[in-house]
Amino acid sequence: NDKRIHTLYNTAKQYAKKKTKKFTKDMTIGEALKVNDQVETILSGFGMHCFTCPFSLMETLEQAAMVHAVDINFMLEKLNNL
C-alpha cells in the first residue's frame, strides 16, 4: 500500500512539473508576471522596477536583461527555480 502511494505521489509530481510553465527569454514581462506571484520580487532583485509602465509589460525578459546589464541565463535560472 505504501509503495502504491509513493508511486502515485511521484506520478502526480512529474505531471505537475510538466504543467508548470517555464520562463523563456522571449516571454514578455507581462506574461512572466502572470505565471507566479514571486516574479516581481525576482525581477526587482535584478533592478527591474517598472511594472506599472505599459511598455515594460510588452518587453521580453531578454530585452529587459540587456537594458539592465543582467545575464539572461542567470535570470532565467532564478525564475525557473520558483
XYZ file of N, CA and C in Angstrom:
246
model
N 0.823 -1.198 0.000
C 0.000 0.000 0.000
C 0.867 1.263 0.000
N 1.934 1.265 0.815
C 2.846 2.413 0.851
C 3.544 2.614 -0.495
N 3.877 1.494 -1.135
C 4.537 1.572 -2.443
C 3.601 2.210 -3.473
N 2.335 1.849 -3.421
C 1.351 2.416 -4.360
C 1.184 3.927 -4.123
N 1.131 4.331 -2.871
C 1.014 5.750 -2.532
C 2.243 6.506 -3.025
N 3.412 5.921 -2.824
C 4.664 6.550 -3.274
C 4.667 6.707 -4.796
N 4.216 5.679 -5.507
C 4.151 5.723 -6.971
C 3.171 6.804 -7.434
N 2.010 6.868 -6.806
C 1.025 7.892 -7.167
C 1.562 9.293 -6.899
N 2.252 9.451 -5.784
C 2.846 10.751 -5.439
C 3.860 11.169 -6.498
N 4.750 10.259 -6.878
C 5.769 10.579 -7.889
C 5.143 10.884 -9.242
N 4.096 10.164 -9.605
C 3.404 10.413 -10.874
C 2.775 11.799 -10.860
N 2.114 12.148 -9.767
C 1.496 13.472 -9.651
C 2.547 14.567 -9.688
N 3.666 14.332 -9.042
C 4.762 15.312 -9.014
C 5.312 15.545 -10.430
N 5.510 14.467 -11.179
C 6.012 14.591 -12.549
C 4.996 15.303 -13.432
N 3.713 15.003 -13.269
C 2.666 15.651 -14.050
C 2.642 17.149 -13.758
N 2.730 17.507 -12.491
C 2.722 18.920 -12.105
C 3.925 19.637 -12.692
N 5.058 18.979 -12.715
C 6.272 19.586 -13.266
C 6.106 19.866 -14.755
N 5.478 18.956 -15.482
C 5.254 19.139 -16.917
C 4.291 20.283 -17.180
N 3.327 20.482 -16.286
C 2.321 21.517 -16.463
C 2.830 22.907 -16.070
N 3.921 22.969 -15.325
C 4.458 24.249 -14.890
C 5.050 24.975 -16.086
N 4.638 26.196 -16.272
C 5.130 26.980 -17.401
C 6.564 27.414 -17.135
N 7.424 27.178 -18.088
C 8.821 27.568 -17.974
C 8.994 28.993 -18.476
N 9.894 29.701 -17.836
C 10.221 31.053 -18.269
C 11.238 30.963 -19.398
N 11.026 31.755 -20.446
C 11.933 31.770 -21.584
C 12.326 33.208 -21.890
N 13.417 33.367 -22.623
C 13.913 34.714 -22.907
C 12.967 35.523 -23.784
N 12.117 34.849 -24.567
C 11.191 35.592 -25.433
C 9.819 35.830 -24.776
N 9.665 35.410 -23.525
C 8.439 35.686 -22.770
C 8.434 37.154 -22.365
N 7.283 37.797 -22.466
C 7.224 39.196 -22.051
C 7.172 39.283 -20.524
N 7.518 40.450 -20.016
C 7.439 40.662 -18.570
C 5.996 40.485 -18.108
N 5.062 40.985 -18.892
C 3.646 40.831 -18.562
C 3.236 39.373 -18.439
N 3.692 38.536 -19.370
C 3.398 37.097 -19.314
C 4.042 36.463 -18.090
N 5.278 36.843 -17.828
C 6.011 36.273 -16.690
C 5.325 36.606 -15.370
N 4.845 37.826 -15.248
C 4.185 38.245 -14.009
C 2.917 37.439 -13.733
N 2.283 36.924 -14.777
C 1.059 36.136 -14.615
C 1.338 34.693 -14.178
N 2.576 34.233 -14.359
C 2.915 32.839 -14.074
C 3.059 32.570 -12.583
N 3.674 33.506 -11.875
C 3.984 33.263 -10.464
C 4.021 34.596 -9.720
N 3.476 34.617 -8.526
C 3.423 35.842 -7.724
C 4.804 36.356 -7.316
N 5.809 35.496 -7.333
C 7.145 35.887 -6.883
C 8.026 36.464 -7.994
N 7.514 36.494 -9.210
C 8.300 37.005 -10.344
C 8.713 38.455 -10.108
N 7.803 39.268 -9.613
C 8.114 40.677 -9.374
C 9.282 40.821 -8.399
N 9.314 39.996 -7.372
C 10.410 40.033 -6.398
C 11.740 39.672 -7.058
N 11.730 38.637 -7.881
C 12.959 38.212 -8.575
C 13.442 39.312 -9.509
N 12.544 39.845 -10.327
C 12.938 40.886 -11.280
C 13.396 42.149 -10.551
N 12.760 42.487 -9.450
C 13.186 43.651 -8.660
C 14.605 43.457 -8.151
N 14.940 42.237 -7.808
C 16.290 41.922 -7.353
C 17.345 42.168 -8.424
N 16.921 42.157 -9.672
C 17.818 42.445 -10.789
C 17.746 43.915 -11.211
N 17.065 44.734 -10.414
C 16.985 46.165 -10.694
C 15.849 46.563 -11.615
N 14.930 45.664 -11.836
C 13.789 45.943 -12.720
C 12.584 46.303 -11.849
N 12.180 47.574 -11.905
C 11.115 48.050 -11.030
C 9.958 48.710 -11.788
N 9.939 48.668 -13.094
C 8.954 49.418 -13.889
C 7.726 48.587 -14.232
N 7.100 47.951 -13.249
C 5.979 47.067 -13.528
C 4.695 47.805 -13.851
N 4.631 49.094 -13.536
C 3.423 49.861 -13.848
C 3.501 50.503 -15.226
N 4.661 50.484 -15.843
C 4.837 51.063 -17.174
C 4.280 50.093 -18.224
N 3.317 50.532 -19.040
C 2.735 49.636 -20.038
C 3.755 49.088 -21.037
N 4.774 49.860 -21.338
C 5.772 49.403 -22.312
C 6.620 48.266 -21.751
N 6.927 48.333 -20.468
C 7.767 47.290 -19.881
C 7.051 45.942 -19.875
N 5.739 45.945 -19.782
C 4.992 44.691 -19.765
C 5.049 43.986 -21.110
N 5.313 44.746 -22.185
C 5.423 44.161 -23.525
C 6.867 43.805 -23.875
N 7.797 44.233 -23.040
C 9.216 43.955 -23.263
C 9.489 42.495 -22.898
N 10.370 41.837 -23.661
C 10.708 40.452 -23.334
C 11.691 40.430 -22.171
N 11.795 39.285 -21.555
C 12.758 39.127 -20.464
C 14.175 39.371 -20.978
N 14.453 38.928 -22.195
C 15.785 39.132 -22.774
C 16.064 40.623 -22.987
N 15.089 41.363 -23.508
C 15.274 42.806 -23.714
C 15.500 43.511 -22.374
N 14.726 43.151 -21.380
C 14.880 43.757 -20.055
C 16.253 43.435 -19.474
N 16.700 42.208 -19.665
C 18.021 41.804 -19.162
C 19.120 42.628 -19.837
N 18.993 42.837 -21.143
C 20.005 43.624 -21.866
C 20.036 45.062 -21.366
N 18.879 45.667 -21.174
C 18.794 47.052 -20.715
C 19.408 47.212 -19.323
N 19.232 46.192 -18.487
C 19.711 46.261 -17.108
C 21.049 45.557 -16.903
N 21.705 45.172 -17.995
C 23.022 44.505 -17.950
C 23.000 43.277 -17.040
N 21.969 42.444 -17.243
C 21.800 41.232 -16.454
C 22.024 40.027 -17.361
N 22.687 39.005 -16.846
C 22.883 37.759 -17.583
C 21.524 37.055 -17.694
N 20.991 36.964 -18.910
C 19.658 36.396 -19.126
C 19.577 34.961 -18.634
N 20.632 34.192 -18.815
C 20.600 32.792 -18.391
C 20.517 32.668 -16.868
N 21.228 33.536 -16.153
C 21.170 33.544 -14.704
C 19.769 33.948 -14.228
N 19.203 34.968 -14.869
C 17.873 35.421 -14.506
C 16.837 34.312 -14.764
N 16.923 33.645 -15.911
C 16.001 32.557 -16.218
C 16.150 31.400 -15.236
N 17.368 31.134 -14.814
C 17.602 30.082 -13.831
C 16.869 30.411 -12.514
N 16.989 31.662 -12.080
C 16.296 32.077 -10.848
C 14.779 31.987 -11.006
N 14.273 32.444 -12.146
C 12.824 32.400 -12.380
C 12.315 30.963 -12.458
N 13.049 30.121 -13.145
C 12.600 28.733 -13.317
C 12.757 27.891 -12.057
N 13.450 28.428 -11.064
C 13.552 27.735 -9.775
C 12.448 28.135 -8.813
N 11.548 29.000 -9.243
C 10.421 29.396 -8.374
C 9.511 28.205 -8.135
